[in-house]
Tab-separated table of C-alpha atoms in Angstrom:
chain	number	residue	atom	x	y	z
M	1	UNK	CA	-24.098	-24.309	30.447
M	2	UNK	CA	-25.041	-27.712	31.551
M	3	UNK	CA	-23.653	-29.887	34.109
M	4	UNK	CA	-23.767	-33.489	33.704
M	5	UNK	CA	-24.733	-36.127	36.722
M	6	UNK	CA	-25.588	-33.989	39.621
M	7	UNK	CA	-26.088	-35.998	42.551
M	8	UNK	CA	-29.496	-34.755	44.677
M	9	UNK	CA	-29.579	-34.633	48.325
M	10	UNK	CA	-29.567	-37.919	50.142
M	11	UNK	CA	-31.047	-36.210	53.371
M	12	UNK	CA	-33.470	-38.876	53.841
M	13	UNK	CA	-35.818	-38.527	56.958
M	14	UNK	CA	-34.886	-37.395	60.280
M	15	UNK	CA	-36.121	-40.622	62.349
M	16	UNK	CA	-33.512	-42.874	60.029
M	17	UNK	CA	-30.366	-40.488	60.538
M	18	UNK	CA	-30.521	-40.625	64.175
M	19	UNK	CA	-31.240	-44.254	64.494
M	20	UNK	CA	-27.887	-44.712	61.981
M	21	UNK	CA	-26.027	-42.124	64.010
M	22	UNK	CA	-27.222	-44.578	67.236
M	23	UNK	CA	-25.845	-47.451	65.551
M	24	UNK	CA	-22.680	-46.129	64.525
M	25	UNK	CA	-21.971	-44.536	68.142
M	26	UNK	CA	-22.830	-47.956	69.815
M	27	UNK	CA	-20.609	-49.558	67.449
M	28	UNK	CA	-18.015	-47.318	68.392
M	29	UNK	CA	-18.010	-47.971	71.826
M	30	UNK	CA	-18.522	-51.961	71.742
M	31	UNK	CA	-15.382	-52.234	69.175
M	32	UNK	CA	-13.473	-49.510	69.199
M	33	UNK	CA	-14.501	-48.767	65.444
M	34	UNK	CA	-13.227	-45.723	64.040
M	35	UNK	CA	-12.925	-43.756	60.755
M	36	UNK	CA	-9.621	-43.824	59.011
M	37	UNK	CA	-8.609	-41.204	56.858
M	38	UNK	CA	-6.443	-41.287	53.823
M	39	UNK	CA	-4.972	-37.984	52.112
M	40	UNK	CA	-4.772	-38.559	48.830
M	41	UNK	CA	-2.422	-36.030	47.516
M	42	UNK	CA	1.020	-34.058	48.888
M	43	UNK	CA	1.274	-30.885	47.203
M	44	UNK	CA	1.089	-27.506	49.335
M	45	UNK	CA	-2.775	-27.451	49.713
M	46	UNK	CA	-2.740	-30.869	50.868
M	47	UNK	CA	0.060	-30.448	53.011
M	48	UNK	CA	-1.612	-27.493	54.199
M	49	UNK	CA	-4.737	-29.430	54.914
M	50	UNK	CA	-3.007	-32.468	56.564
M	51	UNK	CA	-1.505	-29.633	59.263
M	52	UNK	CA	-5.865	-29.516	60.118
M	53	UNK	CA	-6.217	-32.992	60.119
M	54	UNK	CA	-3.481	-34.485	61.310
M	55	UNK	CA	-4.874	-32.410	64.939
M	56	UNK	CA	-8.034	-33.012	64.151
M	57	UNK	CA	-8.340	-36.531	64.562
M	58	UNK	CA	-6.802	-36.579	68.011
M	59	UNK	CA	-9.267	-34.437	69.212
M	60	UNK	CA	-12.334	-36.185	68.094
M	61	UNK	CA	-12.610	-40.197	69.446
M	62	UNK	CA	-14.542	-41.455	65.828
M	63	UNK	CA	-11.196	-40.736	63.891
M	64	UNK	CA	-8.417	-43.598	63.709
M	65	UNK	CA	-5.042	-41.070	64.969
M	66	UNK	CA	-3.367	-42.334	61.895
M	67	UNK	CA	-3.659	-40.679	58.670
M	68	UNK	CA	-1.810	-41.828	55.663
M	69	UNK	CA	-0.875	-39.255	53.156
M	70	UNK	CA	-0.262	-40.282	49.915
M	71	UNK	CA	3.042	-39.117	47.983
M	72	UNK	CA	3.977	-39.286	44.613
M	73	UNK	CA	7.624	-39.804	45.397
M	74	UNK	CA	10.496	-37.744	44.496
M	75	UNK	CA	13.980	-36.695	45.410
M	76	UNK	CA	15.002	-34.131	46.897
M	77	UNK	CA	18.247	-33.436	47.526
M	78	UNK	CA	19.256	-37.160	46.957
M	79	UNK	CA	16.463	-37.992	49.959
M	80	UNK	CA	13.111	-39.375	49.142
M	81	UNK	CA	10.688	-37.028	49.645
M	82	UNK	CA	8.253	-39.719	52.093
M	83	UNK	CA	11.691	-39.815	54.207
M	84	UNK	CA	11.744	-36.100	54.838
M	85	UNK	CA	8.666	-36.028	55.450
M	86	UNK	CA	8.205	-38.818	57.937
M	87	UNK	CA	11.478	-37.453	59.943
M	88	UNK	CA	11.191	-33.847	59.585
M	89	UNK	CA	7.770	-33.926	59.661
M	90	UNK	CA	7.708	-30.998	56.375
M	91	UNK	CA	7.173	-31.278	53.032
M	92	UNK	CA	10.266	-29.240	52.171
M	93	UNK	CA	9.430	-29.483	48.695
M	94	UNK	CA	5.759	-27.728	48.273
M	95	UNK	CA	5.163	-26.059	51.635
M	96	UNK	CA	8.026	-25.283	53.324
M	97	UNK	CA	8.584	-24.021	56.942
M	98	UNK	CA	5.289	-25.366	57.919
M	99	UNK	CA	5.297	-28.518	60.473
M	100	UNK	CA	2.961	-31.712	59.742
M	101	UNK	CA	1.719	-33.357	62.758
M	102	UNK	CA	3.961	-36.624	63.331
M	103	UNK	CA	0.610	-38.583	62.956
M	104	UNK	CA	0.369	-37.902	59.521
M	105	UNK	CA	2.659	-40.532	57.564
M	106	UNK	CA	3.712	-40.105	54.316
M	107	UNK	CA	3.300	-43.641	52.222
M	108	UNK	CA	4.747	-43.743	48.298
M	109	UNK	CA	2.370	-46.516	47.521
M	110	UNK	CA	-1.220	-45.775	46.360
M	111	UNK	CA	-2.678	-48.836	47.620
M	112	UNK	CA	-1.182	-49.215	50.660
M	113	UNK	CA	-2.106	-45.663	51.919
M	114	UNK	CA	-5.844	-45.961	50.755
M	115	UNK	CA	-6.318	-49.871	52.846
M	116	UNK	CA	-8.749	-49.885	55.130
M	117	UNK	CA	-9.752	-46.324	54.354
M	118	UNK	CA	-13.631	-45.055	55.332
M	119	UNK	CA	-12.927	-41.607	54.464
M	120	UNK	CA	-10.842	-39.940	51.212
M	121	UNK	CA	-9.544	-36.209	51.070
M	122	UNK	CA	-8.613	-35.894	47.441
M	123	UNK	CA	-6.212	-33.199	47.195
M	124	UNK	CA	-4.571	-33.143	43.788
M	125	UNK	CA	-3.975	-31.303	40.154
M	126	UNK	CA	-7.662	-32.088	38.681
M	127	UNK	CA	-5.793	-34.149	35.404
M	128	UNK	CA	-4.599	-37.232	37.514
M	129	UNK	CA	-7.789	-37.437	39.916
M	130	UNK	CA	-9.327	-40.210	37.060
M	131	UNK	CA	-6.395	-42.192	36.683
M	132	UNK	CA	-5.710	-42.288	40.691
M	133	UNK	CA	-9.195	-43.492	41.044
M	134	UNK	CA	-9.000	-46.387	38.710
M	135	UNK	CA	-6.029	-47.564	40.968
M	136	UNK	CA	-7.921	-47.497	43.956
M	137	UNK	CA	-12.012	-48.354	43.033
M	138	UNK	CA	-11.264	-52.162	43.426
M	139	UNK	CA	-9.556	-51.583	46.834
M	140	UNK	CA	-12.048	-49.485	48.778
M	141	UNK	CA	-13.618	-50.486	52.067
M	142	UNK	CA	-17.638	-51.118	51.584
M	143	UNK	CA	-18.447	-47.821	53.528
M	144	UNK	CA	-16.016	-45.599	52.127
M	145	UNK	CA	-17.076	-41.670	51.039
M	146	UNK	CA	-15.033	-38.976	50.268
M	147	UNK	CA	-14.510	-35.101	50.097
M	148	UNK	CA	-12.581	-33.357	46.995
M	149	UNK	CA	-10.728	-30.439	47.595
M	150	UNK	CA	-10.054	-29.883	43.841
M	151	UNK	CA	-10.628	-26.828	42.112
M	152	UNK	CA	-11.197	-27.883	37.845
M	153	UNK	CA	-14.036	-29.202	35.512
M	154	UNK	CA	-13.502	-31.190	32.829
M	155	UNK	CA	-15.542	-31.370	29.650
M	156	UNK	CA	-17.198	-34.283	27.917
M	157	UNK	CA	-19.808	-34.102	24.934
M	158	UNK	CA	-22.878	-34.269	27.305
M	159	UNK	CA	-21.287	-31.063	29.098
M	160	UNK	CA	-19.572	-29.703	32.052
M	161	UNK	CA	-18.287	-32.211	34.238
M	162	UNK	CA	-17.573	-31.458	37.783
M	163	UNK	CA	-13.836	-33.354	39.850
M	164	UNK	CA	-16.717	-34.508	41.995
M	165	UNK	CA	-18.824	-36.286	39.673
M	166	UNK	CA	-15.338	-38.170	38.117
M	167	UNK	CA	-14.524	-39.019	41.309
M	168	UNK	CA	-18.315	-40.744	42.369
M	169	UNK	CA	-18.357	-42.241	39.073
M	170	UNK	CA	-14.596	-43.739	38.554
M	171	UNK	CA	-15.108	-45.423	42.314
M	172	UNK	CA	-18.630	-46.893	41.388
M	173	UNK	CA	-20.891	-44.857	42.975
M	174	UNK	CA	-18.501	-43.454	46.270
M	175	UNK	CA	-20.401	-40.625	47.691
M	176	UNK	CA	-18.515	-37.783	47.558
M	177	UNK	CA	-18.790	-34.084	49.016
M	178	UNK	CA	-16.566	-31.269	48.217
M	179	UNK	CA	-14.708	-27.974	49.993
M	180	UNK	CA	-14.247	-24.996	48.326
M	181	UNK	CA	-12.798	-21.049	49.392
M	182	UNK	CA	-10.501	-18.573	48.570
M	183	UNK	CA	-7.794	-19.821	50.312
M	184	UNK	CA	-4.446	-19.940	49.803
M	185	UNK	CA	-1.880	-23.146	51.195
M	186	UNK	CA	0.301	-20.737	52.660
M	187	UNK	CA	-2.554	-18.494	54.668
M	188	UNK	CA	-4.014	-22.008	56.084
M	189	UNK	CA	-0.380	-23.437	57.357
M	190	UNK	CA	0.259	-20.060	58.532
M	191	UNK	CA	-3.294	-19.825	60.704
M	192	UNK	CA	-4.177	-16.739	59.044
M	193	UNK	CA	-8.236	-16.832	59.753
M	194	UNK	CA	-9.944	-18.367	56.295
M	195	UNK	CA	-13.547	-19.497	55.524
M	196	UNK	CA	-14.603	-22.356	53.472
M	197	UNK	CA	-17.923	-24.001	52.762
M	198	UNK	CA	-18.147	-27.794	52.819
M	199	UNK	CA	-20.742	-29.084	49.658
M	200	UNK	CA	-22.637	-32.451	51.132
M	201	UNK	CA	-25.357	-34.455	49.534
M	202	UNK	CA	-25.161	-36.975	52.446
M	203	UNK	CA	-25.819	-34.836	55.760
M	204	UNK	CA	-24.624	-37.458	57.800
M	205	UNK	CA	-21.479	-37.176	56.140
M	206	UNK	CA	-21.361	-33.665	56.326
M	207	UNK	CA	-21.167	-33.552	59.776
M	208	UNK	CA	-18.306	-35.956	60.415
M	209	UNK	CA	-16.289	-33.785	57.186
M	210	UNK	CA	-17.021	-31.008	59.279
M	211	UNK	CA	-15.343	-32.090	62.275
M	212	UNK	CA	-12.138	-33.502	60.160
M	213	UNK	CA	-11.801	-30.035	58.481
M	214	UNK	CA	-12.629	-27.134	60.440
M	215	UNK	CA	-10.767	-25.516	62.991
M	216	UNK	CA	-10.417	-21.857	65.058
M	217	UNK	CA	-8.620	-20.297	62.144
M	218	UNK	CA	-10.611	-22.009	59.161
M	219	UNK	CA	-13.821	-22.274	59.356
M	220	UNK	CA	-16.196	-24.941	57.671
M	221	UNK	CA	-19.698	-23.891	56.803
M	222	UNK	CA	-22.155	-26.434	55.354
M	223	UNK	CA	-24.478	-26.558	51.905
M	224	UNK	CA	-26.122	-29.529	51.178
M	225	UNK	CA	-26.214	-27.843	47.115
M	226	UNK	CA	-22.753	-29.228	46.621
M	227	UNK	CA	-22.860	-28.598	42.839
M	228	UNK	CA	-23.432	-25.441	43.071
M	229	UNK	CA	-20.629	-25.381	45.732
M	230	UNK	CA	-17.820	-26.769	43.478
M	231	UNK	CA	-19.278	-24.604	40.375
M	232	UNK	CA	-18.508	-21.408	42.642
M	233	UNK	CA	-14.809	-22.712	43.406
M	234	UNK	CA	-14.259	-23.493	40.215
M	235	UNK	CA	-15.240	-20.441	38.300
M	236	UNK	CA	-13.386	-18.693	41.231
M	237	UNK	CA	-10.018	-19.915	39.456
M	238	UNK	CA	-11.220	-18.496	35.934
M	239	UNK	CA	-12.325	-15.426	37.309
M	240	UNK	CA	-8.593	-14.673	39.114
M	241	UNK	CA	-6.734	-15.892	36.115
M	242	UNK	CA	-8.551	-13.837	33.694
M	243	UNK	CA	-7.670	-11.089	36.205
M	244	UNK	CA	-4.229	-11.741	35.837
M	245	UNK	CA	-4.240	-11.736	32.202
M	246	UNK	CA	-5.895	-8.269	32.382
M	247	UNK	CA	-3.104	-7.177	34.625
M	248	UNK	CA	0.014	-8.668	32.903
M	249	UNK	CA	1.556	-5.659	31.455
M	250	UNK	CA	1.585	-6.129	27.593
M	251	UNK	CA	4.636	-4.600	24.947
M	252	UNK	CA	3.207	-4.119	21.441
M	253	UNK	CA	6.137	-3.407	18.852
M	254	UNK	CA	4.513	-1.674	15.976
């Protein structure tokens, strides 16, 4: 099995980080400069994950409180599903029962929920990820990384390729981490306890994903061996669905 275009860790030295991490902080503080986060995707694990975020940003002062959350609109009951969202605060479609925070704001339009984005948390079915990014590449801020949350793996003739890897390469070159478990949408919105680990190349970037994702009932650990990372969560879906196959009771007619 061979996986094509696996990105190596961009630690770099210790001396450099902090000096950035310096910078940035100073920055911070002179403009009031902070990351903005974009969801990009709406189904129930992103909705799920926006419940995380959506609290997570007010607690930390480096996040914008604003996160757009990107909807591929439908109806719903003769409403459009943005409007529910943004006045009942639930996505009654894909996860319902389960409150978003009123800082998250669903937006129908692509574009205008990805401007002035530094970080993206790509949450969608792995099939559409390439044509969302082609979209979006040309309308990126200069600084922005992002974080899939996308369990699939495409295949090409040089091999195996990983969501993460379309993703890096369909945004020219956007670093990109990824976050994988055995979770389910409904155990996360419910706050049933759940692990996850976090796959970074960039540690610096690691640390801020950290503090957007993790919280007292899901907890983020970190591996800078993010292929291996997305691999695991991958295979993780063949493994159960071959389970399920085994299961499904069977009626042979002779």
């Amino acid at each position: 099995m061979r996986v094509t275009h696996c990105p190596r860790n961009q630690s770099g030295s210790i001396p450099f980080m902090i000096v950035t991490s310096i910078i940035k902080f100073f920055r911070a503080m002179a403009t009031g400069w902070r990351y903005k986060v974009c969801l990009v995707g709406s189904g129930n694990w992103g909705s799920a994950m926006a419940r995380i975020v959506g609290d997570n940003v007010k607690k930390f002062d480096e996040f914008d409180d604003r996160v757009p959350m990107w909807v591929f609109e439908e109806m719903v009951d003769g409403r459009k599903l943005t409007d529910i969202i943004n006045k009942e605060h639930e996505n009654v479609k894909y996860l319902k029962g389960y409150k978003i925070p009123e800082n998250v704001v669903a937006v129908a339009d692509l574009l205008e929920a990805v401007k002035r984005a530094n970080i993206l948390i790509f949450v969608m079915p792995h099939q559409f990820v390439k044509g969302v990014c082609e979209k979006i590449r040309d309308h990126l801020e200069p600084d922005a990384f992002a974080v899939s949350l996308i369990k699939g793996i495409d295949s090409s003739k040089k091999g195996l390729v990983l969501t993460s890897t379309v993703i890096r390469e369909t945004l020219g070159g956007v670093d990109c981490s990824v976050l994988m478990g055995a979770n389910l949408a409904t155990e996360v919105a419910s706050k049933q306890f759940c692990e996850s680990t976090l796959g970074c190349t960039h540690p610096q970037h690691g640390e801020v994903l950290r503090k957007l994702l993790h919280s007292s009932f899901f907890r983020v650990g970190v591996c800078t061996d993010a292929c291996t990372v997305e691999l695991c969560g991958a295979l993780k879906v063949c493994v159960v669905s071959a389970g399920e196959l085994y299961c499904m009771p069977f009626t042979f007619v002779p």
